[in-house]
């Protein structure tokens, strides 16, 4: 089964917003606005078999999540 790729949209230290793949050491991209970062994260996630976007608030807590792709339910097993 394909592993889900998760992208986090988080506030940057410079006042902008960053898109970072989960467990990556560096951000995939940096943006001036949250909307631009969310659009880029959604674009990246939609290009995966299984993609997820986790959008954080300014304080770092999770605001919302979006999943994309063919998520098999119920799971086999």
JSON list of N, CA and C in Angstrom, two decimals:
[
{"chain": "A", "resi": 1, "resn": "UNK", "atom": "N", "xyz": [0.84, -1.18, 0.00]},
{"chain": "A", "resi": 1, "resn": "UNK", "atom": "CA", "xyz": [0.00, 0.00, 0.00]},
{"chain": "A", "resi": 1, "resn": "UNK", "atom": "C", "xyz": [0.89, 1.24, 0.00]},
{"chain": "A", "resi": 2, "resn": "UNK", "atom": "N", "xyz": [0.46, 2.26, -0.68]},
{"chain": "A", "resi": 2, "resn": "UNK", "atom": "CA", "xyz": [1.21, 3.50, -0.78]},
{"chain": "A", "resi": 2, "resn": "UNK", "atom": "C", "xyz": [1.11, 4.26, 0.54]},
{"chain": "A", "resi": 3, "resn": "UNK", "atom": "N", "xyz": [2.23, 4.81, 0.97]},
{"chain": "A", "resi": 3, "resn": "UNK", "atom": "CA", "xyz": [2.27, 5.60, 2.19]},
{"chain": "A", "resi": 3, "resn": "UNK", "atom": "C", "xyz": [1.77, 7.02, 1.90]},
{"chain": "A", "resi": 4, "resn": "UNK", "atom": "N", "xyz": [1.01, 7.55, 2.83]},
{"chain": "A", "resi": 4, "resn": "UNK", "atom": "CA", "xyz": [0.47, 8.91, 2.67]},
{"chain": "A", "resi": 4, "resn": "UNK", "atom": "C", "xyz": [1.58, 9.93, 2.85]},
{"chain": "A", "resi": 5, "resn": "UNK", "atom": "N", "xyz": [1.62, 10.93, 1.96]},
{"chain": "A", "resi": 5, "resn": "UNK", "atom": "CA", "xyz": [2.55, 12.05, 2.11]},
{"chain": "A", "resi": 5, "resn": "UNK", "atom": "C", "xyz": [1.78, 13.20, 2.73]},
{"chain": "A", "resi": 6, "resn": "UNK", "atom": "N", "xyz": [2.30, 13.70, 3.83]},
{"chain": "A", "resi": 6, "resn": "UNK", "atom": "CA", "xyz": [1.63, 14.77, 4.56]},
{"chain": "A", "resi": 6, "resn": "UNK", "atom": "C", "xyz": [2.46, 16.04, 4.48]},
{"chain": "A", "resi": 7, "resn": "UNK", "atom": "N", "xyz": [1.78, 17.13, 4.15]},
{"chain": "A", "resi": 7, "resn": "UNK", "atom": "CA", "xyz": [2.42, 18.45, 4.05]},
{"chain": "A", "resi": 7, "resn": "UNK", "atom": "C", "xyz": [1.80, 19.35, 5.11]},
{"chain": "A", "resi": 8, "resn": "UNK", "atom": "N", "xyz": [2.67, 20.03, 5.87]},
{"chain": "A", "resi": 8, "resn": "UNK", "atom": "CA", "xyz": [2.22, 20.94, 6.92]},
{"chain": "A", "resi": 8, "resn": "UNK", "atom": "C", "xyz": [2.42, 22.39, 6.46]},
{"chain": "A", "resi": 9, "resn": "UNK", "atom": "N", "xyz": [1.41, 23.21, 6.69]},
{"chain": "A", "resi": 9, "resn": "UNK", "atom": "CA", "xyz": [1.49, 24.65, 6.45]},
{"chain": "A", "resi": 9, "resn": "UNK", "atom": "C", "xyz": [1.65, 25.29, 7.82]},
{"chain": "A", "resi": 10, "resn": "UNK", "atom": "N", "xyz": [2.82, 25.89, 8.05]},
{"chain": "A", "resi": 10, "resn": "UNK", "atom": "CA", "xyz": [3.13, 26.45, 9.36]},
{"chain": "A", "resi": 10, "resn": "UNK", "atom": "C", "xyz": [3.64, 27.88, 9.24]},
{"chain": "A", "resi": 11, "resn": "UNK", "atom": "N", "xyz": [3.47, 28.67, 10.31]},
{"chain": "A", "resi": 11, "resn": "UNK", "atom": "CA", "xyz": [4.03, 30.03, 10.29]},
{"chain": "A", "resi": 11, "resn": "UNK", "atom": "C", "xyz": [5.55, 29.98, 10.30]},
{"chain": "A", "resi": 12, "resn": "UNK", "atom": "N", "xyz": [6.16, 30.84, 9.52]},
{"chain": "A", "resi": 12, "resn": "UNK", "atom": "CA", "xyz": [7.62, 30.91, 9.48]},
{"chain": "A", "resi": 12, "resn": "UNK", "atom": "C", "xyz": [8.15, 31.90, 10.50]},
{"chain": "A", "resi": 13, "resn": "UNK", "atom": "N", "xyz": [9.42, 31.83, 10.77]},
{"chain": "A", "resi": 13, "resn": "UNK", "atom": "CA", "xyz": [10.04, 32.73, 11.73]},
{"chain": "A", "resi": 13, "resn": "UNK", "atom": "C", "xyz": [10.17, 34.15, 11.18]},
{"chain": "A", "resi": 14, "resn": "UNK", "atom": "N", "xyz": [10.07, 34.28, 9.86]},
{"chain": "A", "resi": 14, "resn": "UNK", "atom": "CA", "xyz": [10.21, 35.60, 9.21]},
{"chain": "A", "resi": 14, "resn": "UNK", "atom": "C", "xyz": [8.87, 36.30, 9.00]},
{"chain": "A", "resi": 15, "resn": "UNK", "atom": "N", "xyz": [7.79, 35.74, 9.53]},
{"chain": "A", "resi": 15, "resn": "UNK", "atom": "CA", "xyz": [6.48, 36.35, 9.36]},
{"chain": "A", "resi": 15, "resn": "UNK", "atom": "C", "xyz": [5.70, 35.76, 8.20]},
{"chain": "A", "resi": 16, "resn": "UNK", "atom": "N", "xyz": [6.35, 34.99, 7.35]},
{"chain": "A", "resi": 16, "resn": "UNK", "atom": "CA", "xyz": [5.66, 34.33, 6.24]},
{"chain": "A", "resi": 16, "resn": "UNK", "atom": "C", "xyz": [5.14, 32.97, 6.65]},
{"chain": "A", "resi": 17, "resn": "UNK", "atom": "N", "xyz": [4.84, 32.14, 5.65]},
{"chain": "A", "resi": 17, "resn": "UNK", "atom": "CA", "xyz": [4.32, 30.79, 5.89]},
{"chain": "A", "resi": 17, "resn": "UNK", "atom": "C", "xyz": [5.15, 29.78, 5.11]},
{"chain": "A", "resi": 18, "resn": "UNK", "atom": "N", "xyz": [5.31, 28.59, 5.68]},
{"chain": "A", "resi": 18, "resn": "UNK", "atom": "CA", "xyz": [6.13, 27.55, 5.07]},
{"chain": "A", "resi": 18, "resn": "UNK", "atom": "C", "xyz": [5.30, 26.30, 4.80]},
{"chain": "A", "resi": 19, "resn": "UNK", "atom": "N", "xyz": [5.68, 25.59, 3.73]},
{"chain": "A", "resi": 19, "resn": "UNK", "atom": "CA", "xyz": [5.11, 24.28, 3.42]},
{"chain": "A", "resi": 19, "resn": "UNK", "atom": "C", "xyz": [6.24, 23.28, 3.63]},
{"chain": "A", "resi": 20, "resn": "UNK", "atom": "N", "xyz": [5.98, 22.29, 4.49]},
{"chain": "A", "resi": 20, "resn": "UNK", "atom": "CA", "xyz": [7.02, 21.31, 4.81]},
{"chain": "A", "resi": 20, "resn": "UNK", "atom": "C", "xyz": [6.43, 19.91, 4.80]},
{"chain": "A", "resi": 21, "resn": "UNK", "atom": "N", "xyz": [7.10, 19.02, 4.08]},
{"chain": "A", "resi": 21, "resn": "UNK", "atom": "CA", "xyz": [6.68, 17.62, 4.09]},
{"chain": "A", "resi": 21, "resn": "UNK", "atom": "C", "xyz": [7.02, 17.04, 5.46]},
{"chain": "A", "resi": 22, "resn": "UNK", "atom": "N", "xyz": [6.12, 16.21, 5.98]},
{"chain": "A", "resi": 22, "resn": "UNK", "atom": "CA", "xyz": [6.33, 15.61, 7.29]},
{"chain": "A", "resi": 22, "resn": "UNK", "atom": "C", "xyz": [7.65, 14.86, 7.33]},
{"chain": "A", "resi": 23, "resn": "UNK", "atom": "N", "xyz": [8.40, 15.04, 8.39]},
{"chain": "A", "resi": 23, "resn": "UNK", "atom": "CA", "xyz": [9.70, 14.43, 8.65]},
{"chain": "A", "resi": 23, "resn": "UNK", "atom": "C", "xyz": [10.82, 14.97, 7.76]},
{"chain": "A", "resi": 24, "resn": "UNK", "atom": "N", "xyz": [10.55, 15.99, 6.97]},
{"chain": "A", "resi": 24, "resn": "UNK", "atom": "CA", "xyz": [11.61, 16.61, 6.16]},
{"chain": "A", "resi": 24, "resn": "UNK", "atom": "C", "xyz": [12.40, 17.57, 7.05]},
{"chain": "A", "resi": 25, "resn": "UNK", "atom": "N", "xyz": [13.67, 17.76, 6.71]},
{"chain": "A", "resi": 25, "resn": "UNK", "atom": "CA", "xyz": [14.49, 18.66, 7.52]},
{"chain": "A", "resi": 25, "resn": "UNK", "atom": "C", "xyz": [14.34, 20.11, 7.10]},
{"chain": "A", "resi": 26, "resn": "UNK", "atom": "N", "xyz": [13.91, 20.34, 5.85]},
{"chain": "A", "resi": 26, "resn": "UNK", "atom": "CA", "xyz": [13.75, 21.71, 5.36]},
{"chain": "A", "resi": 26, "resn": "UNK", "atom": "C", "xyz": [12.36, 21.90, 4.75]},
{"chain": "A", "resi": 27, "resn": "UNK", "atom": "N", "xyz": [11.94, 23.15, 4.68]},
{"chain": "A", "resi": 27, "resn": "UNK", "atom": "CA", "xyz": [10.65, 23.46, 4.07]},
{"chain": "A", "resi": 27, "resn": "UNK", "atom": "C", "xyz": [10.71, 23.26, 2.56]},
{"chain": "A", "resi": 28, "resn": "UNK", "atom": "N", "xyz": [9.61, 22.81, 1.98]},
{"chain": "A", "resi": 28, "resn": "UNK", "atom": "CA", "xyz": [9.52, 22.65, 0.53]},
{"chain": "A", "resi": 28, "resn": "UNK", "atom": "C", "xyz": [9.45, 24.01, -0.14]},
{"chain": "A", "resi": 29, "resn": "UNK", "atom": "N", "xyz": [8.72, 24.95, 0.50]},
{"chain": "A", "resi": 29, "resn": "UNK", "atom": "CA", "xyz": [8.60, 26.29, -0.06]},
{"chain": "A", "resi": 29, "resn": "UNK", "atom": "C", "xyz": [8.22, 27.28, 1.03]},
{"chain": "A", "resi": 30, "resn": "UNK", "atom": "N", "xyz": [8.48, 28.57, 0.75]},
{"chain": "A", "resi": 30, "resn": "UNK", "atom": "CA", "xyz": [8.13, 29.66, 1.66]},
{"chain": "A", "resi": 30, "resn": "UNK", "atom": "C", "xyz": [7.26, 30.65, 0.92]},
{"chain": "A", "resi": 31, "resn": "UNK", "atom": "N", "xyz": [6.29, 31.25, 1.63]},
{"chain": "A", "resi": 31, "resn": "UNK", "atom": "CA", "xyz": [5.33, 32.15, 0.99]},
{"chain": "A", "resi": 31, "resn": "UNK", "atom": "C", "xyz": [5.05, 33.35, 1.89]},
{"chain": "A", "resi": 32, "resn": "UNK", "atom": "N", "xyz": [4.65, 34.44, 1.26]},
{"chain": "A", "resi": 32, "resn": "UNK", "atom": "CA", "xyz": [4.33, 35.65, 2.00]},
{"chain": "A", "resi": 32, "resn": "UNK", "atom": "C", "xyz": [3.01, 35.53, 2.74]},
{"chain": "A", "resi": 33, "resn": "UNK", "atom": "N", "xyz": [2.04, 34.80, 2.15]},
{"chain": "A", "resi": 33, "resn": "UNK", "atom": "CA", "xyz": [0.72, 34.70, 2.76]},
{"chain": "A", "resi": 33, "resn": "UNK", "atom": "C", "xyz": [0.37, 33.24, 3.05]},
{"chain": "A", "resi": 34, "resn": "UNK", "atom": "N", "xyz": [-0.53, 33.06, 3.99]},
{"chain": "A", "resi": 34, "resn": "UNK", "atom": "CA", "xyz": [-1.01, 31.73, 4.34]},
{"chain": "A", "resi": 34, "resn": "UNK", "atom": "C", "xyz": [-1.75, 31.10, 3.15]},
{"chain": "A", "resi": 35, "resn": "UNK", "atom": "N", "xyz": [-2.54, 31.91, 2.45]},
{"chain": "A", "resi": 35, "resn": "UNK", "atom": "CA", "xyz": [-3.31, 31.40, 1.31]},
{"chain": "A", "resi": 35, "resn": "UNK", "atom": "C", "xyz": [-2.40, 30.83, 0.22]},
{"chain": "A", "resi": 36, "resn": "UNK", "atom": "N", "xyz": [-1.30, 31.51, -0.05]},
{"chain": "A", "resi": 36, "resn": "UNK", "atom": "CA", "xyz": [-0.34, 31.01, -1.05]},
{"chain": "A", "resi": 36, "resn": "UNK", "atom": "C", "xyz": [0.26, 29.68, -0.60]},
{"chain": "A", "resi": 37, "resn": "UNK", "atom": "N", "xyz": [0.60, 29.59, 0.68]},
{"chain": "A", "resi": 37, "resn": "UNK", "atom": "CA", "xyz": [1.19, 28.36, 1.22]},
{"chain": "A", "resi": 37, "resn": "UNK", "atom": "C", "xyz": [0.19, 27.21, 1.16]},
{"chain": "A", "resi": 38, "resn": "UNK", "atom": "N", "xyz": [-1.07, 27.47, 1.49]},
{"chain": "A", "resi": 38, "resn": "UNK", "atom": "CA", "xyz": [-2.10, 26.44, 1.44]},
{"chain": "A", "resi": 38, "resn": "UNK", "atom": "C", "xyz": [-2.31, 25.96, 0.01]},
{"chain": "A", "resi": 39, "resn": "UNK", "atom": "N", "xyz": [-2.35, 26.88, -0.94]},
{"chain": "A", "resi": 39, "resn": "UNK", "atom": "CA", "xyz": [-2.51, 26.51, -2.35]},
{"chain": "A", "resi": 39, "resn": "UNK", "atom": "C", "xyz": [-1.38, 25.60, -2.82]},
{"chain": "A", "resi": 40, "resn": "UNK", "atom": "N", "xyz": [-0.15, 25.94, -2.43]},
{"chain": "A", "resi": 40, "resn": "UNK", "atom": "CA", "xyz": [1.00, 25.13, -2.83]},
{"chain": "A", "resi": 40, "resn": "UNK", "atom": "C", "xyz": [0.97, 23.75, -2.18]},
{"chain": "A", "resi": 41, "resn": "UNK", "atom": "N", "xyz": [0.61, 23.70, -0.90]},
{"chain": "A", "resi": 41, "resn": "UNK", "atom": "CA", "xyz": [0.54, 22.42, -0.19]},
{"chain": "A", "resi": 41, "resn": "UNK", "atom": "C", "xyz": [-0.54, 21.52, -0.81]},
{"chain": "A", "resi": 42, "resn": "UNK", "atom": "N", "xyz": [-1.68, 22.11, -1.17]},
{"chain": "A", "resi": 42, "resn": "UNK", "atom": "CA", "xyz": [-2.75, 21.33, -1.81]},
{"chain": "A", "resi": 42, "resn": "UNK", "atom": "C", "xyz": [-2.29, 20.80, -3.17]},
{"chain": "A", "resi": 43, "resn": "UNK", "atom": "N", "xyz": [-1.58, 21.62, -3.91]},
{"chain": "A", "resi": 43, "resn": "UNK", "atom": "CA", "xyz": [-1.05, 21.21, -5.21]},
{"chain": "A", "resi": 43, "resn": "UNK", "atom": "C", "xyz": [-0.11, 20.01, -5.04]},
{"chain": "A", "resi": 44, "resn": "UNK", "atom": "N", "xyz": [0.79, 20.10, -4.07]},
{"chain": "A", "resi": 44, "resn": "UNK", "atom": "CA", "xyz": [1.73, 18.99, -3.81]},
{"chain": "A", "resi": 44, "resn": "UNK", "atom": "C", "xyz": [0.99, 17.72, -3.39]},
{"chain": "A", "resi": 45, "resn": "UNK", "atom": "N", "xyz": [0.01, 17.86, -2.49]},
{"chain": "A", "resi": 45, "resn": "UNK", "atom": "CA", "xyz": [-0.72, 16.70, -1.98]},
{"chain": "A", "resi": 45, "resn": "UNK", "atom": "C", "xyz": [-1.56, 16.04, -3.07]},
{"chain": "A", "resi": 46, "resn": "UNK", "atom": "N", "xyz": [-2.16, 16.83, -3.94]},
{"chain": "A", "resi": 46, "resn": "UNK", "atom": "CA", "xyz": [-3.00, 16.28, -5.01]},
{"chain": "A", "resi": 46, "resn": "UNK", "atom": "C", "xyz": [-2.18, 15.51, -6.04]},
{"chain": "A", "resi": 47, "resn": "UNK", "atom": "N", "xyz": [-0.88, 15.77, -6.11]},
{"chain": "A", "resi": 47, "resn": "UNK", "atom": "CA", "xyz": [-0.02, 15.06, -7.05]},
{"chain": "A", "resi": 47, "resn": "UNK", "atom": "C", "xyz": [0.46, 13.72, -6.50]},
{"chain": "A", "resi": 48, "resn": "UNK", "atom": "N", "xyz": [0.05, 13.36, -5.31]},
{"chain": "A", "resi": 48, "resn": "UNK", "atom": "CA", "xyz": [0.42, 12.09, -4.68]},
{"chain": "A", "resi": 48, "resn": "UNK", "atom": "C", "xyz": [-0.74, 11.10, -4.80]},
{"chain": "A", "resi": 49, "resn": "UNK", "atom": "N", "xyz": [-0.42, 9.80, -4.73]},
{"chain": "A", "resi": 49, "resn": "UNK", "atom": "CA", "xyz": [-1.49, 8.80, -4.69]},
{"chain": "A", "resi": 49, "resn": "UNK", "atom": "C", "xyz": [-2.35, 9.01, -3.45]},
{"chain": "A", "resi": 50, "resn": "UNK", "atom": "N", "xyz": [-1.70, 9.23, -2.33]},
{"chain": "A", "resi": 50, "resn": "UNK", "atom": "CA", "xyz": [-2.37, 9.56, -1.07]},
{"chain": "A", "resi": 50, "resn": "UNK", "atom": "C", "xyz": [-1.68, 10.79, -0.50]},
{"chain": "A", "resi": 51, "resn": "UNK", "atom": "N", "xyz": [-2.39, 11.89, -0.43]},
{"chain": "A", "resi": 51, "resn": "UNK", "atom": "CA", "xyz": [-1.81, 13.13, 0.07]},
{"chain": "A", "resi": 51, "resn": "UNK", "atom": "C", "xyz": [-2.66, 13.74, 1.16]},
{"chain": "A", "resi": 52, "resn": "UNK", "atom": "N", "xyz": [-2.02, 14.48, 2.03]},
{"chain": "A", "resi": 52, "resn": "UNK", "atom": "CA", "xyz": [-2.72, 15.15, 3.12]},
{"chain": "A", "resi": 52, "resn": "UNK", "atom": "C", "xyz": [-2.08, 16.51, 3.36]},
{"chain": "A", "resi": 53, "resn": "UNK", "atom": "N", "xyz": [-2.93, 17.49, 3.66]},
{"chain": "A", "resi": 53, "resn": "UNK", "atom": "CA", "xyz": [-2.47, 18.83, 4.02]},
{"chain": "A", "resi": 53, "resn": "UNK", "atom": "C", "xyz": [-2.97, 19.13, 5.43]},
{"chain": "A", "resi": 54, "resn": "UNK", "atom": "N", "xyz": [-2.05, 19.50, 6.30]},
{"chain": "A", "resi": 54, "resn": "UNK", "atom": "CA", "xyz": [-2.39, 19.90, 7.67]},
{"chain": "A", "resi": 54, "resn": "UNK", "atom": "C", "xyz": [-2.08, 21.38, 7.78]},
{"chain": "A", "resi": 55, "resn": "UNK", "atom": "N", "xyz": [-3.11, 22.18, 8.01]},
{"chain": "A", "resi": 55, "resn": "UNK", "atom": "CA", "xyz": [-2.95, 23.64, 8.08]},
{"chain": "A", "resi": 55, "resn": "UNK", "atom": "C", "xyz": [-2.95, 24.06, 9.55]},
{"chain": "A", "resi": 56, "resn": "UNK", "atom": "N", "xyz": [-1.90, 24.77, 9.93]},
{"chain": "A", "resi": 56, "resn": "UNK", "atom": "CA", "xyz": [-1.74, 25.22, 11.31]},
{"chain": "A", "resi": 56, "resn": "UNK", "atom": "C", "xyz": [-2.14, 26.70, 11.43]},
{"chain": "A", "resi": 57, "resn": "UNK", "atom": "N", "xyz": [-2.53, 27.09, 12.64]},
{"chain": "A", "resi": 57, "resn": "UNK", "atom": "CA", "xyz": [-2.81, 28.50, 12.94]},
{"chain": "A", "resi": 57, "resn": "UNK", "atom": "C", "xyz": [-1.50, 29.20, 13.27]},
{"chain": "A", "resi": 58, "resn": "UNK", "atom": "N", "xyz": [-1.57, 30.49, 13.47]},
{"chain": "A", "resi": 58, "resn": "UNK", "atom": "CA", "xyz": [-0.39, 31.30, 13.81]},
{"chain": "A", "resi": 58, "resn": "UNK", "atom": "C", "xyz": [0.27, 30.80, 15.09]},
{"chain": "A", "resi": 59, "resn": "UNK", "atom": "N", "xyz": [-0.53, 30.28, 16.04]},
{"chain": "A", "resi": 59, "resn": "UNK", "atom": "CA", "xyz": [0.04, 29.80, 17.30]},
{"chain": "A", "resi": 59, "resn": "UNK", "atom": "C", "xyz": [0.56, 28.36, 17.22]},
{"chain": "A", "resi": 60, "resn": "UNK", "atom": "N", "xyz": [0.47, 27.74, 16.03]},
{"chain": "A", "resi": 60, "resn": "UNK", "atom": "CA", "xyz": [1.01, 26.40, 15.83]},
{"chain": "A", "resi": 60, "resn": "UNK", "atom": "C", "xyz": [0.00, 25.27, 16.00]},
{"chain": "A", "resi": 61, "resn": "UNK", "atom": "N", "xyz": [-1.18, 25.56, 16.54]},
{"chain": "A", "resi": 61, "resn": "UNK", "atom": "CA", "xyz": [-2.18, 24.51, 16.68]},
{"chain": "A", "resi": 61, "resn": "UNK", "atom": "C", "xyz": [-2.80, 24.20, 15.32]},
{"chain": "A", "resi": 62, "resn": "UNK", "atom": "N", "xyz": [-3.38, 23.01, 15.20]},
{"chain": "A", "resi": 62, "resn": "UNK", "atom": "CA", "xyz": [-3.96, 22.60, 13.91]},
{"chain": "A", "resi": 62, "resn": "UNK", "atom": "C", "xyz": [-5.30, 23.28, 13.70]},
{"chain": "A", "resi": 63, "resn": "UNK", "atom": "N", "xyz": [-5.44, 23.90, 12.53]},
{"chain": "A", "resi": 63, "resn": "UNK", "atom": "CA", "xyz": [-6.68, 24.56, 12.15]},
{"chain": "A", "resi": 63, "resn": "UNK", "atom": "C", "xyz": [-7.59, 23.60, 11.41]},
{"chain": "A", "resi": 64, "resn": "UNK", "atom": "N", "xyz": [-7.04, 22.91, 10.39]},
{"chain": "A", "resi": 64, "resn": "UNK", "atom": "CA", "xyz": [-7.84, 21.98, 9.58]},
{"chain": "A", "resi": 64, "resn": "UNK", "atom": "C", "xyz": [-6.92, 21.02, 8.84]},
{"chain": "A", "resi": 65, "resn": "UNK", "atom": "N", "xyz": [-7.52, 19.96, 8.31]},
{"chain": "A", "resi": 65, "resn": "UNK", "atom": "CA", "xyz": [-6.78, 18.97, 7.52]},
{"chain": "A", "resi": 65, "resn": "UNK", "atom": "C", "xyz": [-7.59, 18.64, 6.27]},
{"chain": "A", "resi": 66, "resn": "UNK", "atom": "N", "xyz": [-6.88, 18.33, 5.19]},
{"chain": "A", "resi": 66, "resn": "UNK", "atom": "CA", "xyz": [-7.51, 17.91, 3.94]},
{"chain": "A", "resi": 66, "resn": "UNK", "atom": "C", "xyz": [-6.78, 16.66, 3.45]},
{"chain": "A", "resi": 67, "resn": "UNK", "atom": "N", "xyz": [-7.52, 15.68, 2.97]},
{"chain": "A", "resi": 67, "resn": "UNK", "atom": "CA", "xyz": [-6.89, 14.48, 2.41]},
{"chain": "A", "resi": 67, "resn": "UNK", "atom": "C", "xyz": [-7.28, 14.35, 0.95]},
{"chain": "A", "resi": 68, "resn": "UNK", "atom": "N", "xyz": [-6.38, 13.77, 0.16]},
{"chain": "A", "resi": 68, "resn": "UNK", "atom": "CA", "xyz": [-6.58, 13.62, -1.28]},
{"chain": "A", "resi": 68, "resn": "UNK", "atom": "C", "xyz": [-6.14, 12.22, -1.70]},
{"chain": "A", "resi": 69, "resn": "UNK", "atom": "N", "xyz": [-6.75, 11.74, -2.76]},
{"chain": "A", "resi": 69, "resn": "UNK", "atom": "CA", "xyz": [-6.36, 10.45, -3.31]},
{"chain": "A", "resi": 69, "resn": "UNK", "atom": "C", "xyz": [-7.33, 9.35, -2.93]},
{"chain": "A", "resi": 70, "resn": "UNK", "atom": "N", "xyz": [-6.96, 8.14, -3.27]},
{"chain": "A", "resi": 70, "resn": "UNK", "atom": "CA", "xyz": [-7.81, 6.98, -3.03]},
{"chain": "A", "resi": 70, "resn": "UNK", "atom": "C", "xyz": [-7.43, 6.35, -1.69]},
{"chain": "A", "resi": 71, "resn": "UNK", "atom": "N", "xyz": [-8.15, 6.73, -0.67]},
{"chain": "A", "resi": 71, "resn": "UNK", "atom": "CA", "xyz": [-7.90, 6.21, 0.65]},
{"chain": "A", "resi": 71, "resn": "UNK", "atom": "C", "xyz": [-8.79, 4.98, 0.85]},
{"chain": "A", "resi": 72, "resn": "UNK", "atom": "N", "xyz": [-8.21, 3.78, 0.90]},
{"chain": "A", "resi": 72, "resn": "UNK", "atom": "CA", "xyz": [-9.02, 2.56, 0.97]},
{"chain": "A", "resi": 72, "resn": "UNK", "atom": "C", "xyz": [-9.74, 2.45, 2.32]},
{"chain": "A", "resi": 73, "resn": "UNK", "atom": "N", "xyz": [-11.05, 2.38, 2.26]},
{"chain": "A", "resi": 73, "resn": "UNK", "atom": "CA", "xyz": [-11.83, 2.18, 3.48]},
{"chain": "A", "resi": 73, "resn": "UNK", "atom": "C", "xyz": [-12.95, 1.20, 3.18]},
{"chain": "A", "resi": 74, "resn": "UNK", "atom": "N", "xyz": [-13.20, 0.18, 3.94]},
{"chain": "A", "resi": 74, "resn": "UNK", "atom": "CA", "xyz": [-12.46, -0.12, 5.16]},
{"chain": "A", "resi": 74, "resn": "UNK", "atom": "C", "xyz": [-11.09, -0.68, 4.85]},
{"chain": "A", "resi": 75, "resn": "UNK", "atom": "N", "xyz": [-10.14, -0.52, 5.78]},
{"chain": "A", "resi": 75, "resn": "UNK", "atom": "CA", "xyz": [-8.79, -1.03, 5.54]},
{"chain": "A", "resi": 75, "resn": "UNK", "atom": "C", "xyz": [-8.79, -2.56, 5.47]},
{"chain": "A", "resi": 76, "resn": "UNK", "atom": "N", "xyz": [-7.90, -3.10, 4.68]},
{"chain": "A", "resi": 76, "resn": "UNK", "atom": "CA", "xyz": [-7.78, -4.56, 4.58]},
{"chain": "A", "resi": 76, "resn": "UNK", "atom": "C", "xyz": [-7.14, -5.09, 5.85]},
{"chain": "A", "resi": 77, "resn": "UNK", "atom": "N", "xyz": [-7.60, -6.29, 6.25]},
{"chain": "A", "resi": 77, "resn": "UNK", "atom": "CA", "xyz": [-6.95, -6.90, 7.40]},
{"chain": "A", "resi": 77, "resn": "UNK", "atom": "C", "xyz": [-7.89, -7.42, 8.42]}
]
